[in-house]
PDB file of C-alpha atoms in Angstrom:
ATOM      1  CA  MET E   1       0.103   0.001  -0.006  1.00 57.00           C
ATOM      2  CA  ALA E   2       1.528   3.428  -1.021  1.00 69.00           C
ATOM      3  CA  PHE E   3       1.806   6.313   1.537  1.00 71.00           C
ATOM      4  CA  LYS E   4       0.054   9.365   1.176  1.00 74.00           C
ATOM      5  CA  LYS E   5       2.055  12.407  -0.082  1.00 72.00           C
ATOM      6  CA  GLY E   6       3.664  13.860   3.009  1.00 69.00           C
ATOM      7  CA  ILE E   7       3.139  10.888   5.484  1.00 73.00           C
ATOM      8  CA  SER E   8       5.596   8.067   5.825  1.00 68.00           C
ATOM      9  CA  GLY E   9       5.662   4.738   7.393  1.00 71.00           C
ATOM     10  CA  ASN E  10       7.599   6.331  10.180  1.00 72.00           C
ATOM     11  CA  PRO E  11       6.780   9.581  11.647  1.00 72.00           C
ATOM     12  CA  ASN E  12       8.595   9.303  14.477  1.00 76.00           C
ATOM     13  CA  GLY E  13      11.846   8.455  11.854  1.00 75.00           C
ATOM     14  CA  ARG E  14      15.175  10.245  12.027  1.00 75.00           C
ATOM     15  CA  LYS E  15      15.370  13.829  12.944  1.00 79.00           C
ATOM     16  CA  PRO E  16      16.932  16.376  10.204  1.00 80.00           C
ATOM     17  CA  GLY E  17      20.760  16.527  10.090  1.00 79.00           C
ATOM     18  CA  THR E  18      20.880  13.262  11.681  1.00 81.00           C
ATOM     19  CA  ALA E  19      23.848  10.979   9.968  1.00 80.00           C
ATOM     20  CA  ASN E  20      23.150   7.636   8.658  1.00 87.00           C
ATOM     21  CA  LYS E  21      24.495   4.571  11.016  1.00 89.00           C
ATOM     22  CA  THR E  22      27.811   4.346   7.711  1.00 91.00           C
ATOM     23  CA  THR E  23      28.267   7.834   7.829  1.00 87.00           C
ATOM     24  CA  GLN E  24      28.765   8.072  11.711  1.00 89.00           C
ATOM     25  CA  THR E  25      30.383   4.797  11.968  1.00 90.00           C
ATOM     26  CA  ILE E  26      33.073   6.294   9.236  1.00 90.00           C
ATOM     27  CA  ARG E  27      32.976   9.671  11.449  1.00 88.00           C
ATOM     28  CA  ASP E  28      34.209   7.705  14.644  1.00 91.00           C
ATOM     29  CA  LYS E  29      36.674   5.663  12.974  1.00 91.00           C
ATOM     30  CA  PHE E  30      38.167   8.461  11.443  1.00 86.00           C
ATOM     31  CA  ALA E  31      37.942  10.387  14.648  1.00 87.00           C
ATOM     32  CA  GLU E  32      39.615   7.221  16.632  1.00 88.00           C
ATOM     33  CA  LEU E  33      42.415   7.154  13.903  1.00 86.00           C
ATOM     34  CA  LEU E  34      43.317  11.002  14.498  1.00 83.00           C
ATOM     35  CA  ALA E  35      43.252  10.337  18.287  1.00 86.00           C
ATOM     36  CA  CYS E  36      46.141   8.783  17.838  1.00 88.00           C
ATOM     37  CA  TYR E  37      48.311  10.673  15.310  1.00 86.00           C
ATOM     38  CA  SER E  38      49.964  13.540  17.456  1.00 89.00           C
ATOM     39  CA  LEU E  39      50.317  17.035  15.836  1.00 87.00           C
ATOM     40  CA  GLU E  40      54.213  16.411  15.855  1.00 91.00           C
ATOM     41  CA  GLN E  41      53.767  13.351  13.928  1.00 91.00           C
ATOM     42  CA  MET E  42      52.023  15.018  11.266  1.00 88.00           C
ATOM     43  CA  LYS E  43      54.162  17.778  10.997  1.00 90.00           C
ATOM     44  CA  ALA E  44      57.093  15.548  10.485  1.00 93.00           C
ATOM     45  CA  ASP E  45      55.055  14.029   7.785  1.00 93.00           C
ATOM     46  CA  LEU E  46      54.276  17.175   6.149  1.00 91.00           C
ATOM     47  CA  LEU E  47      57.817  18.029   6.116  1.00 92.00           C
ATOM     48  CA  ALA E  48      59.034  14.930   4.816  1.00 95.00           C
ATOM     49  CA  ILE E  49      57.047  15.568   1.516  1.00 94.00           C
ATOM     50  CA  GLU E  50      59.584  16.981  -0.571  1.00 93.00           C
ATOM     51  CA  SER E  51      57.043  18.835  -3.411  1.00 92.00           C
ATOM     52  CA  PRO E  52      56.564  22.133  -1.695  1.00 90.00           C
ATOM     53  CA  LYS E  53      53.208  22.168  -4.361  1.00 93.00           C
ATOM     54  CA  GLU E  54      51.670  19.051  -2.636  1.00 94.00           C
ATOM     55  CA  ARG E  55      52.708  20.344   0.923  1.00 92.00           C
ATOM     56  CA  LEU E  56      50.407  23.167   0.310  1.00 91.00           C
ATOM     57  CA  SER E  57      47.833  21.710  -1.491  1.00 91.00           C
ATOM     58  CA  ILE E  58      47.303  19.111   1.087  1.00 91.00           C
ATOM     59  CA  LEU E  59      47.301  22.829   3.486  1.00 89.00           C
ATOM     60  CA  ALA E  60      44.857  24.049   1.572  1.00 88.00           C
ATOM     61  CA  GLY E  61      42.982  20.748   1.376  1.00 87.00           C
ATOM     62  CA  LEU E  62      42.929  20.328   5.181  1.00 85.00           C
ATOM     63  CA  ALA E  63      42.184  24.156   5.965  1.00 86.00           C
ATOM     64  CA  GLU E  64      38.807  23.866   4.116  1.00 83.00           C
ATOM     65  CA  PHE E  65      37.513  21.828   7.514  1.00 81.00           C
ATOM     66  CA  VAL E  66      39.095  24.732   9.537  1.00 79.00           C
ATOM     67  CA  THR E  67      38.677  28.158   8.411  1.00 80.00           C
ATOM     68  CA  PRO E  68      35.417  29.107   7.050  1.00 76.00           C
ATOM     69  CA  LYS E  69      34.575  29.621   3.226  1.00 76.00           C
ATOM     70  CA  LEU E  70      34.969  33.745   1.753  1.00 77.00           C
ATOM     71  CA  SER E  71      31.524  34.208  -0.174  1.00 78.00           C
ATOM     72  CA  ARG E  72      32.184  35.918  -3.358  1.00 75.00           C
ATOM     73  CA  THR E  73      31.416  39.285  -3.755  1.00 74.00           C
ATOM     74  CA  ALA E  74      29.496  40.568  -6.986  1.00 74.00           C
ATOM     75  CA  LEU E  75      30.629  43.534  -8.848  1.00 70.00           C
ATOM     76  CA  SER E  76      28.399  45.292 -10.801  1.00 70.00           C
ATOM     77  CA  ASN E  77      29.021  47.896 -13.814  1.00 67.00           C
ATOM     78  CA  ASP E  78      25.513  49.869 -13.742  1.00 62.00           C
ATOM     79  CA  ALA E  79      26.421  51.742 -16.987  1.00 58.00           C
ATOM     80  CA  GLU E  80      23.937  54.752 -15.752  1.00 64.00           C
ATOM     81  CA  THR E  81      25.931  55.373 -13.066  1.00 69.00           C
ATOM     82  CA  MET E  82      29.652  55.247 -14.595  1.00 70.00           C
ATOM     83  CA  PRO E  83      30.695  58.433 -16.223  1.00 72.00           C
ATOM     84  CA  SER E  84      31.936  58.321 -20.155  1.00 79.00           C
ATOM     85  CA  VAL E  85      35.990  58.699 -20.444  1.00 84.00           C
ATOM     86  CA  GLU E  86      34.675  62.102 -22.133  1.00 85.00           C
ATOM     87  CA  ASP E  87      32.630  63.343 -19.225  1.00 84.00           C
ATOM     88  CA  ALA E  88      35.157  62.367 -16.566  1.00 85.00           C
ATOM     89  CA  ARG E  89      37.822  64.173 -18.973  1.00 87.00           C
ATOM     90  CA  ALA E  90      35.982  67.192 -18.682  1.00 87.00           C
ATOM     91  CA  ALA E  91      35.112  67.312 -15.246  1.00 88.00           C
ATOM     92  CA  LEU E  92      38.934  67.076 -14.267  1.00 87.00           C
ATOM     93  CA  LEU E  93      39.180  69.920 -16.484  1.00 88.00           C
ATOM     94  CA  ARG E  94      36.876  71.766 -14.886  1.00 89.00           C
ATOM     95  CA  ARG E  95      38.478  70.854 -11.651  1.00 89.00           C
ATOM     96  CA  LEU E  96      41.700  72.105 -12.778  1.00 88.00           C
ATOM     97  CA  ILE E  97      41.103  75.090 -14.461  1.00 89.00           C
ATOM     98  CA  GLU E  98      38.820  76.337 -10.930  1.00 88.00           C
ATOM     99  CA  GLN E  99      41.798  75.232  -8.675  1.00 85.00           C
ATOM    100  CA  ARG E 100      43.939  77.493 -11.173  1.00 85.00           C
ATOM    101  CA  ALA E 101      41.850  80.402 -10.861  1.00 86.00           C
ATOM    102  CA  ALA E 102      41.327  80.375  -7.297  1.00 84.00           C
ATOM    103  CA  GLU E 103      45.191  80.740  -7.009  1.00 75.00           C
TER     104      GLU E 103
END
């Protein structure tokens, strides 16, 4: 028998954001692995990598987990608010003339 739309067979199911059993097991095992891996050993292993490019790649990959990603900033170029080159040149020339007249 099919369920009605929006109603499941288990209304008290898993809460939103809760990891499934496989994901939680992997996270637990990874945390267990890292608990045995000291910071000094991580530094030594990183310095043992001869290629600076590879070391930086590893650090950049790890940084994603400890620093927030920056959002992109959108730039707009509204033609109505931007003066033309000729208008900007004329305005600059007027200011120069006014400055010399004031001297």
